[in-house]
Amino acid sequence: MNSMHQFEKSKRLLIMKGGGIKGIAYVGALEVLEEYYDFYWFAGTSAGAISAVLLGSGLSVDELKSILMNKNFNEFKDAQFFRKLYNLATKKGLYEANTFTKWLEKELSKKLETSNQVTLDMLQNRVSVYASTRGKEALIFDSKDARTKDTPAAHAVRCSMSIPLIFTPQYKDGLMVFDGGAQNNYPVEILIKNNPNSNFIGLYLGPEHFEGYKKKSILGELLSIWTESIDFVALRKYENNTVIIDTRPISTLKFKLTDIEKEFLLEAGRLASLKFLIKKGKINKNDQRLKDFENRKINLEQTRQKLNNKVSKKKNQIKTFFWASIILSTIGILFWSLMLGNSKKESEDGSFSITVFVHGKDGKDDLILKNEGSVVLDFGNTRESERVNGEGESTFKEIPIKYLGHKAHLFIEHPQPYVSANPDSSYILVKNKPLYLEVFLRGINKISGRVWDFKTENVIDSVRVSVQNVATYTDEFGWFDLEIPPGKQSKFLKVNFFKEGFIMEDIDSIAPHTGQPIEISLKRSR
């Protein structure tokens, strides 16, 4: 008989630390631990919160493994370059992670076989999710707490994984909510304080042994104080209850993992749990896993070294690219200094003018802005702005002659989100030579939103959403995303909503560039 069957399973609370993408290691750890323990309560922060809610829904470890191993986590980074800049400036984070929320809602509703949005109190096991907000030791979403049990489970997890500046913060009672790791990355201390005498096992992502304090920048030191100080206290206090999983060199934000990296994380979790069980005396000396442990540990460290080499190589490539850019830029500056040396020796008296033509993507004659907005000209330490006239041009007069031949940058200012098509381009100021600035209206290639039943206030699936015969359908949660092809893009759109049994709706003047989701309720036709 296998040695694992000589022990009766003990009931335990499972606490999981945050750690971003490295949370896959928890699956490997649970593959081993579930043979000895029966977990009835799942608690976690960030990545730990994701696993906690999925396990709390009743998913088996094998089911959780299948979901995570087949998921492309890079999809959660749901914004391109310009959208990221816009999100950071207006929403305080690069990514809104709506794709994450939809994915988690779908997995939970599929497991619980419901067409409704899954709230915490619908989960089969108790779940506690930790986030951070101002004025509180922690923001806790608990499926047994009357104050939070009706919170949508996916929203609670989204709050817990709101890594500052990476994912946009969520809101609770008017205050911004951030990643739980800011206050309770390994939430064992606060959980045990609120629930004394709870028997638990903790899963912690970090080095197995103290390796000294590495030299960091001031920002790095502040971040360590902010996110790790409580961790060290908890580890010292609860070391005998904690499975420490060393996932280095996988980084928290490495969302695009190879199969080798995923298997490395799983094996790191398995071996960490085996080591924990060996220390607990739960695996006897005849167990084959004990005999294989050292060989597996050696193989894991060999894989770790290969991954370390890969990371070091990439860092060296980045350093090489950085210094090459510096050197080439310096050579370029010296070259232009030599080329323009004669002109700089000329008299700095007098001035010249520059005309800038503002046009669209169809060429220099596509004057999409007439009597709208202003062109900003940056040269030297000077910034000037001129209105776009009825001919689609801006004229800058009396530019000092000393800037002749200098580089300049052009930008567009407009109440609507018009931006330069080539924001990093520079222009040389030359007498009697006009400049051409191509602009476009950002964010008009997509609309999204949700459709509700006016009477029941439930979401409606399979609603046809169309713009000029370009159509899509709402999913089972009522959400839709409609890509608008270039030939049909406009500052304002007319959107049609249709489903059999409901009154068809047409909404005029939808402005896709605002990025705001469309919320619409359809009335039944009978």
Short mmCIF file of C-alpha atoms in Angstrom, two decimals:
data_model
loop_
_atom_site.label_atom_id
_atom_site.label_comp_id
_atom_site.label_asym_id
_atom_site.label_seq_id
_atom_site.Cartn_x
_atom_site.Cartn_y
_atom_site.Cartn_z
CA MET A 1 0.00 0.00 0.00
CA ASN A 2 1.30 3.50 -0.82
CA SER A 3 2.58 5.35 2.19
CA MET A 4 0.21 8.25 1.58
CA HIS A 5 -2.75 6.12 2.63
CA GLN A 6 -1.28 5.52 6.11
CA PHE A 7 -2.37 9.00 7.17
CA GLU A 8 -5.86 10.28 7.67
CA LYS A 9 -6.37 13.59 5.89
CA SER A 10 -6.33 16.58 8.22
CA LYS A 11 -8.59 19.57 7.64
CA ARG A 12 -6.68 22.79 7.06
CA LEU A 13 -7.08 26.39 6.03
CA LEU A 14 -4.89 27.18 2.98
CA ILE A 15 -3.22 30.62 2.81
CA MET A 16 -1.49 31.68 -0.43
CA LYS A 17 0.91 34.59 -0.89
CA GLY A 18 0.76 36.97 -3.83
CA GLY A 19 3.30 36.58 -6.60
CA GLY A 20 1.81 37.33 -10.00
CA ILE A 21 2.34 34.70 -12.65
CA LYS A 22 4.47 32.60 -10.29
CA GLY A 23 1.25 31.42 -8.61
CA ILE A 24 1.24 28.46 -11.04
CA ALA A 25 3.65 26.87 -8.55
CA TYR A 26 0.72 26.51 -6.13
CA VAL A 27 -0.79 23.86 -8.40
CA GLY A 28 2.33 21.73 -8.13
CA ALA A 29 2.37 22.17 -4.35
CA LEU A 30 -1.28 21.16 -4.03
CA GLU A 31 -0.77 18.05 -6.18
CA VAL A 32 1.31 16.75 -3.29
CA LEU A 33 -0.46 18.34 -0.30
CA GLU A 34 -3.97 17.20 -1.25
CA GLU A 35 -2.93 13.59 -0.59
CA TYR A 36 -2.53 14.47 3.10
CA TYR A 37 -4.77 17.45 3.76
CA ASP A 38 -8.39 18.37 3.15
CA PHE A 39 -8.63 22.12 2.57
CA TYR A 40 -11.96 23.65 3.57
CA TRP A 41 -11.06 27.35 3.47
CA PHE A 42 -8.95 29.18 0.88
CA ALA A 43 -7.35 32.58 1.47
CA GLY A 44 -4.97 34.56 -0.67
CA THR A 45 -3.59 37.78 -2.08
CA SER A 46 -3.19 38.62 -5.78
CA ALA A 47 -2.09 35.37 -7.48
CA GLY A 48 -3.08 33.57 -4.30
CA ALA A 49 -6.53 35.14 -4.53
CA ILE A 50 -7.00 33.78 -8.07
CA SER A 51 -6.22 30.23 -6.92
CA ALA A 52 -8.31 30.70 -3.75
CA VAL A 53 -11.48 31.66 -5.65
CA LEU A 54 -11.07 28.96 -8.31
CA LEU A 55 -10.45 26.26 -5.68
CA GLY A 56 -13.28 27.68 -3.57
CA SER A 57 -15.65 27.18 -6.51
CA GLY A 58 -15.06 23.45 -6.21
CA LEU A 59 -12.41 23.00 -8.88
CA SER A 60 -10.13 20.03 -8.28
CA VAL A 61 -6.37 20.54 -8.41
CA ASP A 62 -6.28 18.69 -11.75
CA GLU A 63 -8.97 21.00 -13.14
CA LEU A 64 -7.12 24.07 -11.89
CA LYS A 65 -3.91 22.77 -13.47
CA SER A 66 -5.63 22.25 -16.83
CA ILE A 67 -7.05 25.80 -16.79
CA LEU A 68 -3.80 27.53 -15.83
CA MET A 69 -1.49 25.47 -18.04
CA ASN A 70 -3.63 26.17 -21.12
CA LYS A 71 -4.16 29.88 -20.47
CA ASN A 72 -2.17 32.58 -22.24
CA PHE A 73 -1.80 35.05 -19.37
CA ASN A 74 -0.40 37.68 -21.74
CA GLU A 75 -4.01 38.27 -22.82
CA PHE A 76 -4.61 40.03 -19.50
CA LYS A 77 -2.36 42.87 -20.72
CA ASP A 78 -5.25 44.24 -22.78
CA ALA A 79 -3.87 47.50 -24.21
CA GLN A 80 -1.54 48.52 -27.03
CA PHE A 81 1.13 51.21 -26.76
CA PHE A 82 -0.97 54.37 -27.12
CA ARG A 83 -3.83 52.91 -25.08
CA LYS A 84 -1.38 52.08 -22.28
CA LEU A 85 -0.19 55.68 -22.18
CA TYR A 86 -3.79 56.90 -22.14
CA ASN A 87 -4.74 54.46 -19.37
CA LEU A 88 -1.73 55.44 -17.28
CA ALA A 89 -2.48 59.14 -17.64
CA THR A 90 -6.24 58.92 -17.04
CA LYS A 91 -6.85 55.67 -15.13
CA LYS A 92 -3.60 55.33 -13.15
CA GLY A 93 -2.55 52.00 -14.65
CA LEU A 94 -1.37 50.54 -17.97
CA TYR A 95 -3.99 47.79 -18.28
CA GLU A 96 -7.66 47.67 -17.31
CA ALA A 97 -7.55 43.82 -17.28
CA ASN A 98 -11.17 43.52 -18.41
CA THR A 99 -10.06 40.37 -20.23
CA PHE A 100 -9.03 38.89 -16.87
CA THR A 101 -12.37 39.69 -15.24
CA LYS A 102 -14.33 38.18 -18.12
CA TRP A 103 -12.13 35.07 -18.12
CA LEU A 104 -12.55 34.48 -14.38
CA GLU A 105 -16.31 35.14 -14.51
CA LYS A 106 -16.64 32.58 -17.30
CA GLU A 107 -14.60 29.90 -15.49
CA LEU A 108 -16.58 30.35 -12.26
CA SER A 109 -20.02 30.32 -13.91
CA LYS A 110 -19.03 27.25 -15.93
CA LYS A 111 -17.93 25.36 -12.82
CA LEU A 112 -21.00 26.34 -10.81
CA GLU A 113 -23.28 25.81 -13.82
CA THR A 114 -25.03 29.15 -13.48
CA SER A 115 -25.97 31.90 -15.89
CA ASN A 116 -25.73 34.50 -13.13
CA GLN A 117 -22.71 36.46 -12.05
CA VAL A 118 -20.92 34.45 -9.36
CA THR A 119 -20.72 36.14 -5.97
CA LEU A 120 -18.51 35.03 -3.08
CA ASP A 121 -21.38 33.43 -1.15
CA MET A 122 -22.11 31.14 -4.14
CA LEU A 123 -18.72 29.42 -3.80
CA GLN A 124 -18.68 25.90 -2.38
CA ASN A 125 -15.93 26.58 0.17
CA ARG A 126 -15.10 29.56 2.31
CA VAL A 127 -12.84 32.08 0.55
CA SER A 128 -11.01 35.17 1.85
CA VAL A 129 -9.42 37.66 -0.57
CA TYR A 130 -7.08 40.45 0.54
CA ALA A 131 -6.66 43.86 -1.12
CA SER A 132 -5.25 47.23 -0.01
CA THR A 133 -6.91 50.60 0.45
CA ARG A 134 -6.37 53.81 2.39
CA GLY A 135 -7.27 53.93 6.07
CA LYS A 136 -7.50 50.17 6.64
CA GLU A 137 -5.11 47.45 7.76
CA ALA A 138 -6.53 45.43 4.87
CA LEU A 139 -9.58 45.33 2.64
CA ILE A 140 -10.95 41.80 3.15
CA PHE A 141 -13.55 40.16 0.92
CA ASP A 142 -14.88 37.09 2.77
CA SER A 143 -17.57 34.71 1.55
CA LYS A 144 -18.88 34.31 5.12
CA ASP A 145 -18.89 38.01 6.00
CA ALA A 146 -22.33 39.58 5.62
CA ARG A 147 -20.70 42.84 4.53
CA THR A 148 -18.84 41.35 1.57
CA LYS A 149 -20.35 37.96 0.74
CA ASP A 150 -22.48 39.37 -2.10
CA THR A 151 -19.41 40.86 -3.83
CA PRO A 152 -18.83 39.43 -7.34
CA ALA A 153 -16.00 36.94 -6.90
CA ALA A 154 -14.16 38.11 -10.02
CA HIS A 155 -14.30 41.72 -8.80
CA ALA A 156 -12.83 40.77 -5.41
CA VAL A 157 -9.90 39.04 -7.14
CA ARG A 158 -9.48 41.95 -9.58
CA CYS A 159 -9.13 44.28 -6.58
CA SER A 160 -6.53 42.00 -5.01
CA MET A 161 -4.38 41.90 -8.19
CA SER A 162 -4.37 45.65 -8.91
CA ILE A 163 -0.57 45.96 -9.04
CA PRO A 164 0.10 49.74 -8.80
CA LEU A 165 0.72 51.41 -12.18
CA ILE A 166 0.43 48.05 -13.98
CA PHE A 167 -3.29 47.34 -13.56
CA THR A 168 -5.81 50.16 -13.07
CA PRO A 169 -6.99 50.43 -9.45
CA GLN A 170 -10.54 49.44 -8.57
CA TYR A 171 -12.80 51.44 -6.24
CA LYS A 172 -14.56 50.68 -2.95
CA ASP A 173 -16.61 53.29 -1.07
CA GLY A 174 -15.05 56.01 -3.25
CA LEU A 175 -11.46 55.02 -2.42
CA MET A 176 -8.95 53.43 -4.78
CA VAL A 177 -8.19 49.75 -4.15
CA PHE A 178 -4.75 48.29 -4.91
CA ASP A 179 -2.99 44.94 -4.91
CA GLY A 180 -3.23 43.15 -1.57
CA GLY A 181 0.54 42.71 -1.61
CA ALA A 182 0.96 46.37 -0.66
CA GLN A 183 -0.19 45.59 2.90
CA ASN A 184 -0.59 41.82 3.26
CA ASN A 185 1.30 39.96 0.57
CA TYR A 186 1.38 36.87 2.79
CA PRO A 187 -1.82 37.47 4.80
CA VAL A 188 -1.25 34.87 7.52
CA GLU A 189 -0.69 37.37 10.34
CA ILE A 190 -3.92 39.30 9.86
CA LEU A 191 -5.95 36.16 9.16
CA ILE A 192 -4.80 34.38 12.31
CA LYS A 193 -5.31 37.54 14.35
CA ASN A 194 -8.95 37.64 13.21
CA ASN A 195 -9.37 33.84 13.41
CA PRO A 196 -7.19 32.54 16.28
CA ASN A 197 -6.51 28.82 16.71
CA SER A 198 -7.05 28.16 12.99
CA ASN A 199 -4.98 25.24 11.72
CA PHE A 200 -3.44 26.31 8.44
CA ILE A 201 -0.84 25.63 5.79
CA GLY A 202 0.70 28.59 3.99
CA LEU A 203 2.19 28.65 0.50
CA TYR A 204 4.94 31.25 0.22
CA LEU A 205 6.85 32.25 -2.92
CA GLY A 206 10.44 33.15 -2.12
CA PRO A 207 13.97 31.85 -1.47
CA GLU A 208 14.25 28.82 0.83
CA HIS A 209 17.26 30.24 2.66
CA PHE A 210 18.32 33.71 3.73
CA GLU A 211 20.91 34.94 1.21
CA GLY A 212 21.72 38.34 2.64
CA TYR A 213 20.29 41.69 1.62
CA LYS A 214 21.02 42.64 -1.95
CA LYS A 215 21.95 46.20 -2.78
CA LYS A 216 18.99 48.04 -4.25
CA SER A 217 18.08 51.51 -5.44
CA ILE A 218 16.23 53.85 -3.11
CA LEU A 219 12.97 52.97 -4.92
CA GLY A 220 13.75 49.26 -4.58
CA GLU A 221 14.43 49.65 -0.85
CA LEU A 222 11.17 51.53 -0.34
CA LEU A 223 9.22 48.88 -2.24
CA SER A 224 10.79 46.13 -0.12
CA ILE A 225 9.85 47.95 3.08
CA TRP A 226 6.33 48.50 1.73
CA THR A 227 5.62 44.95 0.53
CA GLU A 228 7.96 42.56 2.37
CA SER A 229 8.44 43.73 5.95
CA ILE A 230 5.37 41.87 7.28
CA ASP A 231 6.34 38.77 5.25
CA PHE A 232 9.60 38.32 7.18
CA VAL A 233 7.82 38.61 10.53
CA ALA A 234 5.21 36.05 9.45
CA LEU A 235 7.86 33.62 8.15
CA ARG A 236 9.76 33.69 11.43
CA LYS A 237 6.57 33.17 13.41
CA TYR A 238 4.89 30.54 11.23
CA GLU A 239 7.83 28.82 9.56
CA ASN A 240 6.63 25.34 10.60
CA ASN A 241 3.29 25.92 8.86
CA THR A 242 4.68 27.39 5.65
CA VAL A 243 5.70 25.71 2.40
CA ILE A 244 8.42 27.92 0.88
CA ILE A 245 8.58 27.67 -2.91
CA ASP A 246 11.62 29.14 -4.67
CA THR A 247 10.38 30.24 -8.11
CA ARG A 248 13.42 32.28 -9.13
CA PRO A 249 14.24 33.47 -11.78
CA ILE A 250 10.62 33.74 -12.97
CA SER A 251 9.48 37.32 -12.37
CA THR A 252 6.09 38.43 -11.07
CA LEU A 253 5.17 40.25 -14.30
CA LYS A 254 6.41 37.65 -16.82
CA PHE A 255 2.96 36.91 -18.21
CA LYS A 256 4.23 35.13 -21.32
CA LEU A 257 5.56 31.79 -20.06
CA THR A 258 7.03 28.92 -22.08
CA ASP A 259 5.99 25.33 -21.40
CA ILE A 260 9.41 24.75 -19.79
CA GLU A 261 8.87 27.69 -17.43
CA LYS A 262 5.39 26.49 -16.49
CA GLU A 263 6.67 22.97 -15.75
CA PHE A 264 9.54 24.48 -13.74
CA LEU A 265 7.04 26.32 -11.53
CA LEU A 266 4.96 23.16 -11.05
CA GLU A 267 7.99 21.07 -10.09
CA ALA A 268 9.24 23.78 -7.71
CA GLY A 269 5.87 23.61 -5.95
CA ARG A 270 5.87 19.80 -5.82
CA LEU A 271 9.38 19.54 -4.36
CA ALA A 272 8.74 22.31 -1.82
CA SER A 273 5.66 20.43 -0.57
CA LEU A 274 7.56 17.13 -0.43
CA LYS A 275 10.27 18.81 1.66
CA PHE A 276 7.56 20.21 3.96
CA LEU A 277 5.97 16.75 4.37
CA ILE A 278 9.35 15.12 5.01
CA LYS A 279 10.02 17.60 7.83
CA LYS A 280 6.55 16.83 9.21
CA GLY A 281 7.37 13.11 9.19
CA LYS A 282 4.46 12.29 6.90
CA ILE A 283 6.58 10.44 4.30
CA ASN A 284 8.36 7.32 5.47
CA LYS A 285 11.78 6.19 4.32
CA ASN A 286 10.38 3.51 1.97
CA ASP A 287 8.37 5.99 -0.10
CA GLN A 288 9.76 6.10 -3.65
CA ARG A 289 9.28 9.86 -3.76
CA LEU A 290 11.75 10.22 -0.91
CA LYS A 291 14.29 8.18 -2.84
CA ASP A 292 13.76 10.30 -5.98
CA PHE A 293 13.72 13.63 -4.14
CA GLU A 294 17.42 14.49 -4.44
CA ASN A 295 17.61 13.60 -8.15
CA ARG A 296 14.52 15.71 -8.86
CA LYS A 297 16.01 18.56 -6.85
CA ILE A 298 19.21 18.40 -8.93
CA ASN A 299 17.19 18.43 -12.18
CA LEU A 300 15.18 21.42 -10.92
CA GLU A 301 18.34 23.37 -10.10
CA GLN A 302 19.77 22.56 -13.54
CA THR A 303 16.60 23.96 -15.13
CA ARG A 304 16.82 26.99 -12.85
CA GLN A 305 20.38 27.62 -14.00
CA LYS A 306 19.34 27.44 -17.66
CA LEU A 307 16.55 29.92 -17.01
CA ASN A 308 18.97 32.16 -15.10
CA ASN A 309 21.33 32.09 -18.07
CA LYS A 310 18.44 33.02 -20.35
CA VAL A 311 17.48 35.95 -18.11
CA SER A 312 21.12 37.12 -17.87
CA LYS A 313 21.47 36.93 -21.65
CA LYS A 314 18.38 39.04 -22.14
CA LYS A 315 19.61 41.60 -19.60
CA ASN A 316 22.95 41.78 -21.38
CA GLN A 317 21.18 42.29 -24.71
CA ILE A 318 19.19 45.16 -23.21
CA LYS A 319 22.37 46.71 -21.79
CA THR A 320 24.13 46.31 -25.15
CA PHE A 321 21.21 47.93 -26.97
CA PHE A 322 21.13 50.78 -24.44
CA TRP A 323 24.83 51.60 -24.73
CA ALA A 324 24.78 51.15 -28.51
CA SER A 325 21.92 53.68 -28.64
CA ILE A 326 23.90 56.10 -26.47
CA ILE A 327 27.02 55.75 -28.65
CA LEU A 328 25.10 56.10 -31.93
CA SER A 329 23.21 59.10 -30.58
CA THR A 330 26.47 60.72 -29.53
CA ILE A 331 27.98 60.10 -32.97
CA GLY A 332 24.85 61.55 -34.57
CA ILE A 333 25.00 64.66 -32.40
CA LEU A 334 28.66 65.19 -33.24
CA PHE A 335 27.94 64.71 -36.94
CA TRP A 336 25.16 67.29 -36.98
CA SER A 337 27.29 69.64 -34.92
CA LEU A 338 29.98 69.48 -37.61
CA MET A 339 27.46 69.80 -40.44
CA LEU A 340 25.80 72.82 -38.88
CA GLY A 341 28.98 74.39 -37.56
CA ASN A 342 29.16 76.99 -40.29
CA SER A 343 25.57 78.09 -39.83
CA LYS A 344 26.08 78.49 -36.11
CA LYS A 345 28.96 80.84 -36.77
CA GLU A 346 26.73 83.08 -38.82
CA SER A 347 24.99 86.05 -37.30
CA GLU A 348 22.20 85.18 -34.91
CA ASP A 349 20.31 88.34 -35.91
CA GLY A 350 17.07 88.05 -37.87
CA SER A 351 14.34 85.40 -37.96
CA PHE A 352 12.48 83.06 -40.29
CA SER A 353 9.04 81.42 -40.45
CA ILE A 354 7.82 77.82 -40.70
CA THR A 355 4.45 76.60 -41.99
CA VAL A 356 3.05 73.29 -40.73
CA PHE A 357 0.34 71.47 -42.73
CA VAL A 358 -1.86 69.19 -40.60
CA HIS A 359 -3.24 66.23 -42.55
CA GLY A 360 -4.80 62.77 -42.16
CA LYS A 361 -3.67 59.29 -43.19
CA ASP A 362 -4.74 59.75 -46.84
CA GLY A 363 -1.92 62.15 -47.62
CA LYS A 364 -0.98 65.79 -47.56
CA ASP A 365 -4.26 66.87 -49.17
CA ASP A 366 -6.33 65.14 -46.46
CA LEU A 367 -6.80 68.29 -44.36
CA ILE A 368 -8.94 66.77 -41.60
CA LEU A 369 -8.52 69.73 -39.21
CA LYS A 370 -9.61 73.16 -40.40
CA ASN A 371 -10.02 75.91 -37.82
CA GLU A 372 -9.65 73.19 -35.17
CA GLY A 373 -6.94 72.72 -32.59
CA SER A 374 -3.39 74.03 -32.41
CA VAL A 375 0.05 72.86 -33.49
CA VAL A 376 2.79 72.91 -30.85
CA LEU A 377 6.38 73.45 -32.05
CA ASP A 378 9.22 72.49 -29.70
CA PHE A 379 12.70 73.75 -30.59
CA GLY A 380 15.68 74.43 -28.36
CA ASN A 381 14.25 75.40 -24.97
CA THR A 382 11.26 77.05 -26.60
CA ARG A 383 7.68 75.89 -27.07
CA GLU A 384 5.30 77.82 -29.30
CA SER A 385 1.68 77.13 -30.23
CA GLU A 386 -0.31 78.34 -33.25
CA ARG A 387 -3.96 77.72 -34.17
CA VAL A 388 -4.78 75.62 -37.25
CA ASN A 389 -6.43 77.94 -39.80
CA GLY A 390 -9.12 77.30 -42.40
CA GLU A 391 -6.52 75.90 -44.81
CA GLY A 392 -5.42 73.27 -42.31
CA GLU A 393 -2.09 74.97 -41.61
CA SER A 394 -0.28 76.72 -38.76
CA THR A 395 2.38 79.35 -39.39
CA PHE A 396 5.12 80.10 -36.87
CA LYS A 397 6.63 83.53 -37.49
CA GLU A 398 9.80 85.13 -36.23
CA ILE A 399 11.68 82.00 -35.20
CA PRO A 400 15.18 83.21 -34.22
CA ILE A 401 17.70 82.59 -37.00
CA LYS A 402 19.98 80.74 -34.54
CA TYR A 403 17.54 77.77 -34.65
CA LEU A 404 17.91 77.40 -38.43
CA GLY A 405 18.94 73.78 -39.08
CA HIS A 406 18.02 72.65 -35.57
CA LYS A 407 15.78 69.71 -34.71
CA ALA A 408 12.21 70.38 -33.68
CA HIS A 409 9.23 68.31 -32.53
CA LEU A 410 5.60 68.76 -33.52
CA PHE A 411 2.46 67.95 -31.52
CA ILE A 412 -1.25 68.53 -31.93
CA GLU A 413 -3.51 69.99 -29.25
CA HIS A 414 -7.23 69.34 -29.68
CA PRO A 415 -10.24 68.84 -27.37
CA GLN A 416 -10.76 65.42 -28.95
CA PRO A 417 -7.98 62.77 -28.74
CA TYR A 418 -6.20 63.64 -31.97
CA VAL A 419 -2.57 62.54 -31.78
CA SER A 420 0.46 62.58 -34.03
CA ALA A 421 0.86 59.46 -36.17
CA ASN A 422 4.62 59.65 -35.58
CA PRO A 423 5.04 61.13 -32.08
CA ASP A 424 8.75 60.33 -31.89
CA SER A 425 9.67 61.96 -35.22
CA SER A 426 11.84 65.05 -35.32
CA TYR A 427 11.99 67.72 -38.02
CA ILE A 428 14.80 69.98 -39.26
CA LEU A 429 13.93 73.67 -39.38
CA VAL A 430 14.76 74.91 -42.90
CA LYS A 431 13.89 78.24 -44.49
CA ASN A 432 10.96 78.19 -46.94
CA LYS A 433 10.40 74.44 -46.42
CA PRO A 434 6.99 73.52 -44.98
CA LEU A 435 6.56 70.72 -42.45
CA TYR A 436 3.81 68.09 -42.62
CA LEU A 437 2.19 66.66 -39.48
CA GLU A 438 0.05 63.55 -39.90
CA VAL A 439 -2.60 63.11 -37.17
CA PHE A 440 -5.41 60.69 -36.40
CA LEU A 441 -8.27 60.41 -33.96
CA ARG A 442 -7.31 57.75 -31.44
CA GLY A 443 -9.65 55.04 -30.21
CA ILE A 444 -12.28 54.97 -33.00
CA ASN A 445 -11.61 51.37 -34.07
CA LYS A 446 -13.56 49.61 -31.34
CA ILE A 447 -16.69 49.84 -29.21
CA SER A 448 -17.63 47.66 -26.28
CA GLY A 449 -20.34 47.40 -23.71
CA ARG A 450 -23.04 45.32 -22.08
CA VAL A 451 -26.73 44.69 -22.82
CA TRP A 452 -29.33 44.25 -20.08
CA ASP A 453 -32.99 43.22 -19.91
CA PHE A 454 -34.92 46.42 -19.03
CA LYS A 455 -37.48 44.52 -16.97
CA THR A 456 -35.47 41.83 -15.19
CA GLU A 457 -32.13 43.72 -15.09
CA ASN A 458 -30.40 40.49 -16.17
CA VAL A 459 -27.76 40.49 -18.88
CA ILE A 460 -28.84 39.37 -22.38
CA ASP A 461 -26.72 37.07 -24.52
CA SER A 462 -26.78 36.63 -28.31
CA VAL A 463 -27.85 40.24 -29.01
CA ARG A 464 -26.74 41.32 -32.50
CA VAL A 465 -24.73 44.55 -32.22
CA SER A 466 -23.95 46.19 -35.55
CA VAL A 467 -22.50 49.28 -37.17
CA GLN A 468 -23.12 49.58 -40.93
CA ASN A 469 -23.54 45.78 -41.29
CA VAL A 470 -20.39 45.04 -39.28
CA ALA A 471 -21.77 42.93 -36.46
CA THR A 472 -20.99 40.86 -33.40
CA TYR A 473 -23.04 39.19 -30.66
CA THR A 474 -23.08 39.56 -26.89
CA ASP A 475 -21.57 36.69 -24.90
CA GLU A 476 -23.22 34.80 -22.06
CA PHE A 477 -22.43 37.69 -19.69
CA GLY A 478 -23.98 40.29 -21.98
CA TRP A 479 -20.61 41.74 -23.01
CA PHE A 480 -19.67 42.63 -26.56
CA ASP A 481 -16.58 43.94 -28.34
CA LEU A 482 -17.00 45.19 -31.90
CA GLU A 483 -13.98 46.00 -34.07
CA ILE A 484 -14.75 48.81 -36.56
CA PRO A 485 -12.88 48.38 -39.89
CA PRO A 486 -11.02 51.43 -41.26
CA GLY A 487 -13.60 52.21 -43.96
CA LYS A 488 -16.40 52.53 -41.41
CA GLN A 489 -14.59 54.37 -38.62
CA SER A 490 -15.93 57.76 -37.60
CA LYS A 491 -15.87 60.16 -34.68
CA PHE A 492 -19.53 59.30 -34.08
CA LEU A 493 -21.31 56.03 -34.86
CA LYS A 494 -24.87 54.78 -35.10
CA VAL A 495 -25.12 51.43 -33.30
CA ASN A 496 -27.98 48.94 -33.76
CA PHE A 497 -29.03 46.38 -31.10
CA PHE A 498 -31.35 43.51 -32.08
CA LYS A 499 -32.59 40.25 -30.64
CA GLU A 500 -35.75 38.29 -31.34
CA GLY A 501 -38.33 39.03 -28.64
CA PHE A 502 -36.94 42.50 -27.85
CA ILE A 503 -37.59 45.93 -29.34
CA MET A 504 -34.75 46.88 -31.70
CA GLU A 505 -32.74 49.91 -30.57
CA ASP A 506 -30.64 52.37 -32.58
CA ILE A 507 -28.29 54.65 -30.68
CA ASP A 508 -26.88 57.65 -32.50
CA SER A 509 -23.77 59.67 -31.76
CA ILE A 510 -21.77 56.96 -30.00
CA ALA A 511 -18.25 58.38 -29.61
CA PRO A 512 -15.83 55.42 -29.62
CA HIS A 513 -12.78 57.57 -28.90
CA THR A 514 -13.98 58.17 -25.32
CA GLY A 515 -13.32 54.48 -24.52
CA GLN A 516 -16.43 54.35 -22.33
CA PRO A 517 -18.38 51.03 -22.36
CA ILE A 518 -21.92 51.28 -23.75
CA GLU A 519 -24.62 50.27 -21.26
CA ILE A 520 -28.05 49.66 -22.82
CA SER A 521 -31.28 48.04 -21.68
CA LEU A 522 -33.65 46.42 -24.19
CA LYS A 523 -37.39 46.24 -23.65
CA ARG A 524 -39.26 43.07 -24.50
CA SER A 525 -41.58 43.28 -27.50
CA ARG A 526 -44.33 41.34 -25.77
#
